[in-house]
Short mmCIF file of C-alpha atoms in Angstrom, two decimals:
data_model
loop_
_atom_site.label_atom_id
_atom_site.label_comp_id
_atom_site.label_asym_id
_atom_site.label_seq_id
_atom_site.Cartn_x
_atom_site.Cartn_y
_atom_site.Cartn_z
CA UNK A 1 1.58 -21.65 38.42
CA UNK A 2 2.84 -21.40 34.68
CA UNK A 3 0.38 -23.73 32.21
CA UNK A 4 3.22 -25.42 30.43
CA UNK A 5 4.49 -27.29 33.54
CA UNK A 6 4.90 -30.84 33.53
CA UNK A 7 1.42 -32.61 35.09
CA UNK A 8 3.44 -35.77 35.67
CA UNK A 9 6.27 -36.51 38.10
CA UNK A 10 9.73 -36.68 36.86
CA UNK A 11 10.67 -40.70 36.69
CA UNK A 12 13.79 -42.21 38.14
CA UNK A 13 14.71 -45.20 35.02
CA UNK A 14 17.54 -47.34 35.08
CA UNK A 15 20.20 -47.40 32.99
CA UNK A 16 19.10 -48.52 29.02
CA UNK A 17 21.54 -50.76 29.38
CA UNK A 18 20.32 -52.55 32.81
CA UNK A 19 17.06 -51.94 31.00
CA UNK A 20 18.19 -53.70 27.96
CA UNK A 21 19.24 -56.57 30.03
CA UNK A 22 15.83 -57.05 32.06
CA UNK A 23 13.79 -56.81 28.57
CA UNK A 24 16.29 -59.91 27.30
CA UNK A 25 15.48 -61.65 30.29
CA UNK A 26 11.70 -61.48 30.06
CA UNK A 27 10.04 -64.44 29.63
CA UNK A 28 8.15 -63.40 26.73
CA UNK A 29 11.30 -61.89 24.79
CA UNK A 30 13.29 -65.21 26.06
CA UNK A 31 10.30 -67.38 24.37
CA UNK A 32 10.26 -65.27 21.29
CA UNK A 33 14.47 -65.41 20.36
CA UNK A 34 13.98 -69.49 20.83
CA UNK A 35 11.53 -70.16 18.63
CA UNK A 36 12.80 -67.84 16.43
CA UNK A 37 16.00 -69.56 16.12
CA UNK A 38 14.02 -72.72 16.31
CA UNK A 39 12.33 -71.98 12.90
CA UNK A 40 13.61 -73.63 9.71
CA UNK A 41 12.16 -75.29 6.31
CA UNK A 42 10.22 -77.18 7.51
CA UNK A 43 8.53 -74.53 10.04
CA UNK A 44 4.64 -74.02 8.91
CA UNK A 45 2.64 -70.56 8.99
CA UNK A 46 -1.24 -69.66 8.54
CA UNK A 47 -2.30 -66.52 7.01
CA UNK A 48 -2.00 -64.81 9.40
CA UNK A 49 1.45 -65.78 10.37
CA UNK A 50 0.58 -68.06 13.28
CA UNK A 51 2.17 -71.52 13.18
CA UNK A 52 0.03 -74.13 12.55
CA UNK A 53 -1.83 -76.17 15.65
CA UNK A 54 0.18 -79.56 14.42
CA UNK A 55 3.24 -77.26 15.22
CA UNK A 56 2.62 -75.94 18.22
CA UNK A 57 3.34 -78.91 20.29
CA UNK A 58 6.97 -79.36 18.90
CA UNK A 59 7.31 -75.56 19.63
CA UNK A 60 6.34 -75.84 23.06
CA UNK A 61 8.75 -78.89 23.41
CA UNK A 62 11.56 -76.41 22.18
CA UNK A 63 10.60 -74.02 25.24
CA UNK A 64 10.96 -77.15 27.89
CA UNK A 65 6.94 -76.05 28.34
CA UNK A 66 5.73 -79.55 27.46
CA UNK A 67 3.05 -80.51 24.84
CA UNK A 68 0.26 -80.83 27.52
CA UNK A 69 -1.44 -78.49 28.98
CA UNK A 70 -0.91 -74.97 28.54
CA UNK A 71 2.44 -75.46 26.85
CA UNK A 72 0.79 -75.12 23.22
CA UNK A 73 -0.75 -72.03 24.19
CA UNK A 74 2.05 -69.90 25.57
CA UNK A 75 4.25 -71.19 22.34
CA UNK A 76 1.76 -69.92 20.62
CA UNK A 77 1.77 -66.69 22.21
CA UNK A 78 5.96 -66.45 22.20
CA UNK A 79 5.46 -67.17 17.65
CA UNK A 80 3.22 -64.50 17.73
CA UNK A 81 5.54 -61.87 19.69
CA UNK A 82 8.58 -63.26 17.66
CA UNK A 83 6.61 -62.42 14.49
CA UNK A 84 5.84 -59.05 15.83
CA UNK A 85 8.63 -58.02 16.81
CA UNK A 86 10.68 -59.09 13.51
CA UNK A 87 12.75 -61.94 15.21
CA UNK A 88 10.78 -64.19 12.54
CA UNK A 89 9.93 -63.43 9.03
CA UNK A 90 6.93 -65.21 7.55
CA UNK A 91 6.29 -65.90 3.68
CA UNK A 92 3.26 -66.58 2.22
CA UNK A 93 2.44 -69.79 0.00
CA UNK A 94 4.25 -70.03 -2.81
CA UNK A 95 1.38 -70.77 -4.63
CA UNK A 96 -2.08 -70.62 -4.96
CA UNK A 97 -1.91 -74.82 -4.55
CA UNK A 98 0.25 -74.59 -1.12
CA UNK A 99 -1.71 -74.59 2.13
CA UNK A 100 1.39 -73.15 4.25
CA UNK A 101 3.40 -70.45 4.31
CA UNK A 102 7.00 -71.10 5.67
CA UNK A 103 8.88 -68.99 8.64
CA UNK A 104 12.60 -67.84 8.74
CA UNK A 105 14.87 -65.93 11.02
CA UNK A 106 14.11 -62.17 10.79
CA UNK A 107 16.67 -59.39 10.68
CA UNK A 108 16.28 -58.55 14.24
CA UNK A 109 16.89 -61.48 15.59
CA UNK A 110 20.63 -60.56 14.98
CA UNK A 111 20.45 -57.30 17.04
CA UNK A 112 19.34 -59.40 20.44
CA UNK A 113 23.18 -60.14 20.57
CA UNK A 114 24.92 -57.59 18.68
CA UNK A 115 22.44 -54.78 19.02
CA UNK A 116 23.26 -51.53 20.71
CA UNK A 117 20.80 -51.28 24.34
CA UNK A 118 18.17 -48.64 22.42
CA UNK A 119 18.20 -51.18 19.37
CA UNK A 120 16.87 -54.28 22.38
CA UNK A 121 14.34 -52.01 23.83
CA UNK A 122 12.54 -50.93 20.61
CA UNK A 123 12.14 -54.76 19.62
CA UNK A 124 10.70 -55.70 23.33
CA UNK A 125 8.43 -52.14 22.82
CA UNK A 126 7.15 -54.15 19.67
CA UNK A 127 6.39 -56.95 22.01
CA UNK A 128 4.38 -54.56 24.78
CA UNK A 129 2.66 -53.29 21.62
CA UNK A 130 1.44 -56.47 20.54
CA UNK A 131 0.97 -57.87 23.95
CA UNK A 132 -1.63 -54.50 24.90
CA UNK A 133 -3.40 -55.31 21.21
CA UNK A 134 -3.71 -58.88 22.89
CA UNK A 135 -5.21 -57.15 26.13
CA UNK A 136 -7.76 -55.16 24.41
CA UNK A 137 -8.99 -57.80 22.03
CA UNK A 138 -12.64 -58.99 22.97
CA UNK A 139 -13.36 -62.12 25.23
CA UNK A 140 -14.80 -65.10 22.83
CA UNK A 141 -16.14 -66.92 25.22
CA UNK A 142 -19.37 -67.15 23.04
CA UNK A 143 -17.34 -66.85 19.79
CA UNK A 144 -19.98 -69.47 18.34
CA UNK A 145 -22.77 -66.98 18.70
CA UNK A 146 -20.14 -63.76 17.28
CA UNK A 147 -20.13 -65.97 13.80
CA UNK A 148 -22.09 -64.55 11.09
CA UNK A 149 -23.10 -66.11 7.83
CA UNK A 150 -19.98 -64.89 6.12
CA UNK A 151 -17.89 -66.97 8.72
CA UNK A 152 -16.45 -63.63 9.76
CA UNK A 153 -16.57 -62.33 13.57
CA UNK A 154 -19.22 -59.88 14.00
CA UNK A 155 -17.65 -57.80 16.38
CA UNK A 156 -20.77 -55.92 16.80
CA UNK A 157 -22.61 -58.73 17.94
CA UNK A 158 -19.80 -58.75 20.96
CA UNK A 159 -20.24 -55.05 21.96
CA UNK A 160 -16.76 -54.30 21.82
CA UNK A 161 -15.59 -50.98 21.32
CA UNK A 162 -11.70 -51.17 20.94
CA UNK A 163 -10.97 -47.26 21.44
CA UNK A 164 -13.13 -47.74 24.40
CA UNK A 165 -11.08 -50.45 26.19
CA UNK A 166 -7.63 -48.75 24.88
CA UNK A 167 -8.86 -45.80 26.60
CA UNK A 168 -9.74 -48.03 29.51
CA UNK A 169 -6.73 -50.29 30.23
CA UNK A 170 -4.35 -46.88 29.10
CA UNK A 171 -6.19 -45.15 32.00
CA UNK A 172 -5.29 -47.64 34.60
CA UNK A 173 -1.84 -48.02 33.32
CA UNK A 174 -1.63 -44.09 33.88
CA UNK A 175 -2.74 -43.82 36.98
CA UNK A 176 -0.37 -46.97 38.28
CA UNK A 177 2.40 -45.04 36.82
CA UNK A 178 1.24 -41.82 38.74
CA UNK A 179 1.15 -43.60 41.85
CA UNK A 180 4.77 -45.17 41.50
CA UNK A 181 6.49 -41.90 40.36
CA UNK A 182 4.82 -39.72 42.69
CA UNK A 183 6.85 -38.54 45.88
CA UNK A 184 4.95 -40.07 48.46
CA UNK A 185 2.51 -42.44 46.39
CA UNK A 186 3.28 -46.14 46.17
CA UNK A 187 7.05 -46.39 44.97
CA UNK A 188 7.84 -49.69 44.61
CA UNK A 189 5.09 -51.14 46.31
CA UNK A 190 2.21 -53.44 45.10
CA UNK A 191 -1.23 -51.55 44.46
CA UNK A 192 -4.49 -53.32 45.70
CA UNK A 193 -6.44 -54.10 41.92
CA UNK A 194 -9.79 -52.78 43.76
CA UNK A 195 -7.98 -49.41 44.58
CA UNK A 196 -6.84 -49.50 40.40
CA UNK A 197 -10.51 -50.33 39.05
CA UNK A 198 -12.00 -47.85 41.41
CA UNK A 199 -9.85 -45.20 40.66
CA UNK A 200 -11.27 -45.15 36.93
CA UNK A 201 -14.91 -45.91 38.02
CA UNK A 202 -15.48 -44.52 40.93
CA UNK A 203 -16.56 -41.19 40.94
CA UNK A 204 -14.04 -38.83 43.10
CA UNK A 205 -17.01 -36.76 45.14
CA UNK A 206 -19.24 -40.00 45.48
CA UNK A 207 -19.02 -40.90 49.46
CA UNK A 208 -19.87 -44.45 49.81
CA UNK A 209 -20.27 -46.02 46.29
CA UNK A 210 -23.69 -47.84 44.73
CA UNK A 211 -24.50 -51.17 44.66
CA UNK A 212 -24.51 -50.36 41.05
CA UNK A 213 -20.65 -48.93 41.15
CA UNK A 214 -19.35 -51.69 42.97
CA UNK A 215 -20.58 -54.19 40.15
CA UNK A 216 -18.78 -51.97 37.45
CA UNK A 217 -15.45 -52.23 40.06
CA UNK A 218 -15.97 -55.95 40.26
CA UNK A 219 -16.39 -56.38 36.28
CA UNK A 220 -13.35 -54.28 35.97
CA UNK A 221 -11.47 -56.18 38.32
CA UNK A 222 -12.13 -59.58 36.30
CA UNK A 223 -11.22 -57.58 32.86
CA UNK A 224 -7.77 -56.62 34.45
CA UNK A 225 -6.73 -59.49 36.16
CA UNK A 226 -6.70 -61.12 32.84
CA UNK A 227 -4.63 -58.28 31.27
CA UNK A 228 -1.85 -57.81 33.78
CA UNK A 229 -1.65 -61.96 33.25
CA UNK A 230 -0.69 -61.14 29.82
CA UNK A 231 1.80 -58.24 30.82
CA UNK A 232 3.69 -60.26 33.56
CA UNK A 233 5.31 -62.43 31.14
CA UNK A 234 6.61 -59.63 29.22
CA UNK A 235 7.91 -57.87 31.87
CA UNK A 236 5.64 -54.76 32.59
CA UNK A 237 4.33 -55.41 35.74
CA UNK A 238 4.62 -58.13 38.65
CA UNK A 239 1.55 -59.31 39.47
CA UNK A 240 -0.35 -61.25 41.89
CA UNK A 241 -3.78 -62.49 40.52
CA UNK A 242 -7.01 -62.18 41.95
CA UNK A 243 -7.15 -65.24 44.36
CA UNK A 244 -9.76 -68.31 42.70
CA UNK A 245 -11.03 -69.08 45.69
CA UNK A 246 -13.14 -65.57 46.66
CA UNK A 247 -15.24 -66.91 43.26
CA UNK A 248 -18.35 -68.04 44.86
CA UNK A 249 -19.65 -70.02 41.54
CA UNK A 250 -17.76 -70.02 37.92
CA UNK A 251 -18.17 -66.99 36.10
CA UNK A 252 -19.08 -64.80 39.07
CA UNK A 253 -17.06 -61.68 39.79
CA UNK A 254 -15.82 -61.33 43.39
CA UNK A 255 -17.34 -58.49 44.86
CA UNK A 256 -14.61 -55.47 45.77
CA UNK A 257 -12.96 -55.67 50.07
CA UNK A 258 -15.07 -53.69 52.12
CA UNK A 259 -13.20 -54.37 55.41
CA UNK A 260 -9.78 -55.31 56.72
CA UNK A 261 -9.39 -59.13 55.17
CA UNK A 262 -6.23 -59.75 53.25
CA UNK A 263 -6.60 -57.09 50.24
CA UNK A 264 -3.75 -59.15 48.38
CA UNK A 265 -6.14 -62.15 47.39
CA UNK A 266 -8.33 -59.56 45.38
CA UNK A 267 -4.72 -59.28 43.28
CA UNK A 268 -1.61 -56.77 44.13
CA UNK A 269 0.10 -55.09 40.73
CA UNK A 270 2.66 -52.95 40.17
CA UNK A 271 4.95 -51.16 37.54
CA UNK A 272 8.59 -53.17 37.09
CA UNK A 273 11.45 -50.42 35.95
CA UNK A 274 11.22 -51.84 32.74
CA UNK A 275 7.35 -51.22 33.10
CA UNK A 276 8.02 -47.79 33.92
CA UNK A 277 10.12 -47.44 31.06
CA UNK A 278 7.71 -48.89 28.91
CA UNK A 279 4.17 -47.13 30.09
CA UNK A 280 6.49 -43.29 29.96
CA UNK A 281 7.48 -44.38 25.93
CA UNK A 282 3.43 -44.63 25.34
CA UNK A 283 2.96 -42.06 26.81
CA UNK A 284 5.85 -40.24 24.98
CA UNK A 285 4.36 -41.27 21.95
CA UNK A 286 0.82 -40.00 22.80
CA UNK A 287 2.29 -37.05 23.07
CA UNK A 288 1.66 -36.82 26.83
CA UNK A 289 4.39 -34.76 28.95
CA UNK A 290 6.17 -37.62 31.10
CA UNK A 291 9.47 -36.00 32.13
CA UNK A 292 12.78 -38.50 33.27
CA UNK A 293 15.45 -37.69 35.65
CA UNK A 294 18.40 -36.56 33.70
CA UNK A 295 17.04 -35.36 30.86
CA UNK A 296 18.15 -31.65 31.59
CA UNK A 297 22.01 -32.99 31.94
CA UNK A 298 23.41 -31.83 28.91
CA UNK A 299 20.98 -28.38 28.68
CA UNK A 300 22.08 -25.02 29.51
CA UNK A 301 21.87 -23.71 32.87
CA UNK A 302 18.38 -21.92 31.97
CA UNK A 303 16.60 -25.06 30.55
CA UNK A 304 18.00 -26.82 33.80
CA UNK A 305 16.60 -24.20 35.95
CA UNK A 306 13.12 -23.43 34.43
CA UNK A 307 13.13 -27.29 34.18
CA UNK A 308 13.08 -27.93 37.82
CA UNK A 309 9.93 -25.74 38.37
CA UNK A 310 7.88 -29.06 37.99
CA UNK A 311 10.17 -31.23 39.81
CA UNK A 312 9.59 -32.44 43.54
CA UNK A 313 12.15 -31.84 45.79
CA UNK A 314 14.01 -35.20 45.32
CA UNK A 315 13.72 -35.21 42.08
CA UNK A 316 15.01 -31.87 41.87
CA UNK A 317 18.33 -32.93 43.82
CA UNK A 318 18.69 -35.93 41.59
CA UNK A 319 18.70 -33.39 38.50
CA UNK A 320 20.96 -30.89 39.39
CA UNK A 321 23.86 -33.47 40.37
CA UNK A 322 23.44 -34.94 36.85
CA UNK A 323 23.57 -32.06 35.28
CA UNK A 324 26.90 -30.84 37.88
CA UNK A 325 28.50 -34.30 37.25
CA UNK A 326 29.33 -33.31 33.51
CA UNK A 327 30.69 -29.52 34.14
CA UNK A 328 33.22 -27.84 36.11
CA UNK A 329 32.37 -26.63 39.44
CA UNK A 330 33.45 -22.87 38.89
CA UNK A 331 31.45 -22.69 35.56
CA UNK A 332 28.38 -24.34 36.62
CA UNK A 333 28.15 -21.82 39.56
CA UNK A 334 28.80 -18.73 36.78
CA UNK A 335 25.89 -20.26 34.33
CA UNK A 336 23.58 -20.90 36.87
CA UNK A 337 24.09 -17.35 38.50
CA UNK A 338 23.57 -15.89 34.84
CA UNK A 339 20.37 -17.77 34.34
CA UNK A 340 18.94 -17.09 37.72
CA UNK A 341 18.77 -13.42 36.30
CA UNK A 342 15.22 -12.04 35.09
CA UNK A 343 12.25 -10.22 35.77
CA UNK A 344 9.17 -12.40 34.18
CA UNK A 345 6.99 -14.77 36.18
CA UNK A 346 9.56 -18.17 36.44
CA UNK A 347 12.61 -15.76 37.66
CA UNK A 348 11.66 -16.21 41.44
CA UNK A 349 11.54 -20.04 41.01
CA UNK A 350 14.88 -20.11 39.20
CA UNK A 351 16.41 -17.81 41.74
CA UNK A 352 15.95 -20.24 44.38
CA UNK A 353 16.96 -23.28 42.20
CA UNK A 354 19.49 -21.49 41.34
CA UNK A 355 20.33 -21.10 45.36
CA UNK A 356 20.25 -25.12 46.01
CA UNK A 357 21.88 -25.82 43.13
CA UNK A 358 25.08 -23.76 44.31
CA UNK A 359 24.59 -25.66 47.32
CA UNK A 360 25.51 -28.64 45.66
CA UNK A 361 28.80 -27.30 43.74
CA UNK A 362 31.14 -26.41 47.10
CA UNK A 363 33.52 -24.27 47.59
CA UNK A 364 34.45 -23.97 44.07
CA UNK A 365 31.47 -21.38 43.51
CA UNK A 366 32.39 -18.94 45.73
CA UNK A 367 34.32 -16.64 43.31
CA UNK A 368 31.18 -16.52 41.13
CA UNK A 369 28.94 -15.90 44.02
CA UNK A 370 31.26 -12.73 45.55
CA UNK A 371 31.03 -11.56 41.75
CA UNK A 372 27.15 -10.71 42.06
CA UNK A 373 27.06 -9.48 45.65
CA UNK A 374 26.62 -5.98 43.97
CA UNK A 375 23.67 -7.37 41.69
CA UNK A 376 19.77 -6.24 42.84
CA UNK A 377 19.11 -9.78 41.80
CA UNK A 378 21.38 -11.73 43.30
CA UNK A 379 23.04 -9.77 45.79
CA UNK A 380 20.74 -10.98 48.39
CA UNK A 381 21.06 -15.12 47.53
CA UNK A 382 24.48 -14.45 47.30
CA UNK A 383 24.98 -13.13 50.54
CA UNK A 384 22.48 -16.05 52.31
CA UNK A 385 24.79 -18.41 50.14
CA UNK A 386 28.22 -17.05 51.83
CA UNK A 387 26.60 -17.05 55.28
CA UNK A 388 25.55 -20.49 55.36
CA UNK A 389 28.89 -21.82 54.44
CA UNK A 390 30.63 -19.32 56.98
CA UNK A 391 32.45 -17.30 54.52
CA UNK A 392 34.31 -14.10 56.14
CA UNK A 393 33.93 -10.49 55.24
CA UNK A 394 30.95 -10.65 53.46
CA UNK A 395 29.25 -7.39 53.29
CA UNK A 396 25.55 -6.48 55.22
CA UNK A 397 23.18 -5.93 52.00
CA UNK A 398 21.18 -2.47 52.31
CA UNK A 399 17.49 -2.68 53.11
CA UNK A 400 16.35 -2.26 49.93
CA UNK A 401 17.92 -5.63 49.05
CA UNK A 402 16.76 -7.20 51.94
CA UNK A 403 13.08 -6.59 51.08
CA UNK A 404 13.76 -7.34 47.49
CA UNK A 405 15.13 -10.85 48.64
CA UNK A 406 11.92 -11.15 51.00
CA UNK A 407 9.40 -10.61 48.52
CA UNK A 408 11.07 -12.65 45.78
CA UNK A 409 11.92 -15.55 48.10
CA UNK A 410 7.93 -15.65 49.03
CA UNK A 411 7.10 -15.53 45.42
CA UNK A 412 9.09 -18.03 44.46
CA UNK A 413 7.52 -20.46 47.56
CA UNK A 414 3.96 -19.28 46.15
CA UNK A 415 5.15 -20.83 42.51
CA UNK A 416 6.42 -23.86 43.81
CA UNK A 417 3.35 -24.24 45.77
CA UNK A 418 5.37 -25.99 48.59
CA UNK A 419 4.31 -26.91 52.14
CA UNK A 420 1.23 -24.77 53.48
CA UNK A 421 2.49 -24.36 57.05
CA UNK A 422 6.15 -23.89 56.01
CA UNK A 423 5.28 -21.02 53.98
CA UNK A 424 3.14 -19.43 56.69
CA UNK A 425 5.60 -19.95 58.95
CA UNK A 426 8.09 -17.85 56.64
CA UNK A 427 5.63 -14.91 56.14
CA UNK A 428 5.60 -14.71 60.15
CA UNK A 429 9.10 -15.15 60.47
CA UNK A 430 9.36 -12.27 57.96
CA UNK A 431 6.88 -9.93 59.24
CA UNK A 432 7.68 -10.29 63.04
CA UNK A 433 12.23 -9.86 62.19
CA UNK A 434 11.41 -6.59 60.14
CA UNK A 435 9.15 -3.69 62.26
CA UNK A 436 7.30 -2.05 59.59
CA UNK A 437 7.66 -4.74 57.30
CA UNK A 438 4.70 -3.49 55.06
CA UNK A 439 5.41 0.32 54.91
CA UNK A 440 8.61 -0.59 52.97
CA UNK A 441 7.60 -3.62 51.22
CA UNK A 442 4.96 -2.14 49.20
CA UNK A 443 8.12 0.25 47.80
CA UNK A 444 9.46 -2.65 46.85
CA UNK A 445 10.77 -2.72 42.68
CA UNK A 446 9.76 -6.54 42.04
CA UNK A 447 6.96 -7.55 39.66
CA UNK A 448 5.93 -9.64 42.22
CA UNK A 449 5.36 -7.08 45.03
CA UNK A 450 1.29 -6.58 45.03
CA UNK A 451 0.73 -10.60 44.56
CA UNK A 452 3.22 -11.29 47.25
CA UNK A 453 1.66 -8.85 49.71
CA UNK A 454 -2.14 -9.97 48.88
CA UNK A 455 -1.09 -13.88 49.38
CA UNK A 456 0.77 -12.60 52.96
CA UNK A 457 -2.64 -11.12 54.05
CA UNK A 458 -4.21 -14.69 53.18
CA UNK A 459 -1.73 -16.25 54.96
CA UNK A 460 -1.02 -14.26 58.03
CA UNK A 461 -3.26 -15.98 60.90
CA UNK A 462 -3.43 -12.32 62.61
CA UNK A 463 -5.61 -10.58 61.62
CA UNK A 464 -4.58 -7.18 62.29
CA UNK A 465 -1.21 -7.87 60.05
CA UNK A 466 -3.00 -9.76 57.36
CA UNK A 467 -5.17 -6.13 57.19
CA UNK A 468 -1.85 -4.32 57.12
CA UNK A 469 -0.68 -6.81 54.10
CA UNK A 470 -4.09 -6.38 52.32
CA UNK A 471 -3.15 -2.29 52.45
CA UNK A 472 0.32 -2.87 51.44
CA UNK A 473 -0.65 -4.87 48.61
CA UNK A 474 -3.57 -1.90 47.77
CA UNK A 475 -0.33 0.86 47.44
CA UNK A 476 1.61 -1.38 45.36
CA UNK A 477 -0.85 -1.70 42.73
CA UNK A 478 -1.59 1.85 42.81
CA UNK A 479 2.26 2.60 42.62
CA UNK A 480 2.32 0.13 39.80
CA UNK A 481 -0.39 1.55 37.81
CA UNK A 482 -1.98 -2.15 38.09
#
């Protein structure tokens, strides 16, 4: 398989506009816009930017949260998203004499009602930003004893390693992405937190894990049911928290399942569409590979077709109707005739992309396809094209084109690396329709020919054929000069 394919999944994201709408309706986002609107003269700031405690309970008052309780602290946290994300604009003192800086309406705050969709989702990306800085900040529970003499934090003294724990918590995010885009994986289902935690710690050929293991699960566990806490609000995941009651004493982790009880109380996560949105823009930016549904729509026929090489077969489907949706039928099935054309190591591939795609256009391809029923390429998917949709008088290719179509059909299965026992299945099919099958395929002009054989000899389960394939494959290279 080519080295430049995708490693990741293709994702299926809504619309930026629906997504636009969910990140407006986050509670986080929703927080942030009030108090930012709430801010005025008389609105106090610290250094740092964070309103002042005598503030906070007004603030939380403004957010229906109450001054008791917890209210203070989540109006804290909504100031210090609005701040980050510039709904709110903080000044410093005037003076050296003031204690306060003072707060104001920032310029974005306009664009969360007259901002275009892309405009809403790179403020609420601010948000996630600040909201994973949150996530990755060290736990002061002994902040007392992290104090030095300067009256600064010795971070040190907390062994924290920040590119450690962004590596850590980006890790887990990663793999709960892979496991909701993959065909197959979760979807939109919750994942178990143990199954997350172990999946970074766990070694993949360790059996039954250590004592020792299961302690770093468990301490992981703890360290991410705090984080997701923080995401929920802002809309990344939904999340349900690692039930209290499995803590056997305060401060002790819970100890991963190891049998059939109810998985959920040891917390259930997973990625919203706006999460999935959110975790493929890091990873965008991280310059990771993270491929979307629909981004080949407005590319030629040959970007959509070499495209699709890393797409599963749903995925695929979803791809090509995009990208049919904005052309007309007759010229879709020209361009991606045209591009199926070549001789290098993706032609195979796009020849049978190219097949299901016409599959998809209708009737209106059919003067395109008759067009190439003379071509060495294309003569043969052409033909199996016309067959399936009953098409009259279409002519019976010569046998050189059959065992050109034979060998570049299996190459292209061998690239896609597709279902084990379908592919076996089609080498049979092949070799038992065709007597002699090998005595002519090895003649065969395709660049493909020798690999094709040698993988046929693999996958034959007689052995006498797969000898004869092994031979075929021999002559080929010799023909070839390989």
């Amino acid at each position: 398989m080519p080295e430049d394919r995708p490693t990741l999944p293709p994702v299926r994201l809504h619309s930026e506009a629906e997504l636009a709408r969910d990140a407006l309706a986050t509670p986080l986002l929703t927080r942030a816009v009030r108090l930012a609107r709430w801010a005025g003269p008389d609105t106090r700031v610290g250094a740092g930017g964070e309103l002042v405690d005598e503030q906070l309970p007004a603030a939380a008052e403004e957010l229906g949260l109450g001054a008791e309780d917890d209210g203070p602290a989540y109006a804290s946290e909504a100031w210090r998203a609005a701040v980050d994300t510039g709904l709110v604009e903080v000044e410093d003192p005037a003076d050296d004499d003031a204690e306060y800086g003072t707060a104001a309406a920032g310029e974005n705050l306009a664009l969360i009602t007259s901002g275009s969709p892309q405009e809403i989702l790179a403020i609420w990306l601010d948000a996630l930003e600040a909201v994973h800085a949150d996530a990755i900040a060290p736990v002061l529970d002994d902040l007392a004893d992290a104090i030095g003499e300067d009256g600064q934090i010795d971070y040190e003294a907390l062994d924290w390693d920040p590119d450690a724990e962004a590596e850590f918590l980006d890790g887990v995010l990663g793999n709960l992405y892979l496991l909701t885009v993959t065909e197959g994986g979760a979807g939109d289902q919750p994942v178990p937190l143990p199954a997350l935690a172990a999946s970074m710690i766990v070694p993949d050929d360790m059996g039954e894990p250590t004592d020792d293991v299961l302690e770093q699960v468990s301490v992981a566990m703890m360290r991410l049911d705090d984080q997701f806490q923080l995401f929920e609000p802002v809309g990344l995941v939904e999340y349900r928290p690692v039930d209290e009651a499995l803590m056997a004493e305060e401060g002790e982790e819970p100890a991963p399942p190891v049998d059939d009880e109810d998985v959920s109380r040891y917390g259930m996560v997973k990625l919203t569409p706006l999460g999935l949105y959110g975790i493929r823009a890091r990873m965008l930016e991280a310059g990771i590979d993270a491929p979307a549904v629909g981004e080949l729509a407005d590319k030629g026929a040959d970007v959509l077709l070499d495209g699709l090489a890393g797409f599963p077969e749903l995925a695929a489907r979803a791809e090509t109707e995009q990208w049919l949706a904005r052309r007309v039928p007759a010229d879709s099935a020209r361009d991606l005739l045209a591009a199926a054309r070549g001789a290098d190591e993706g032609a195979p591939l796009r020849r049978l992309h190219c097949q299901q795609a016409l599959t998809l256009v209708g009737p209106q391809a059919e003067p395109a396809v008759r067009a190439v029923l003379d071509d060495a390429e294309l003569g043969g998917l052409a033909r199996v094209w016309l067959v399936e949709r009953g098409a009259a008088d279409v002519p019976a290719p010569p046998e050189s084109m059959i065992f050109w179509l034979a060998i570049d059909t299996i190459a292209a299965q061998l690239d896609a690396e597709g279902d084990l026992e379908e592919l076996q299945g089609l080498v049979e099919g092949l070799v038992g329709q065709h007597s002699g099958f090998f005595d002519a395929a090895w003649r065969v002009e395709h660049p493909a020919t020798a690999e094709v054989l040698e993988a046929m000899g693999r996958l034959h389960p007689d052995k006498r054929v797969a000898k004869e394939a092994r031979k075929a494959a021999f002559k080929a290279r010799s023909r070839s000069g390989g």
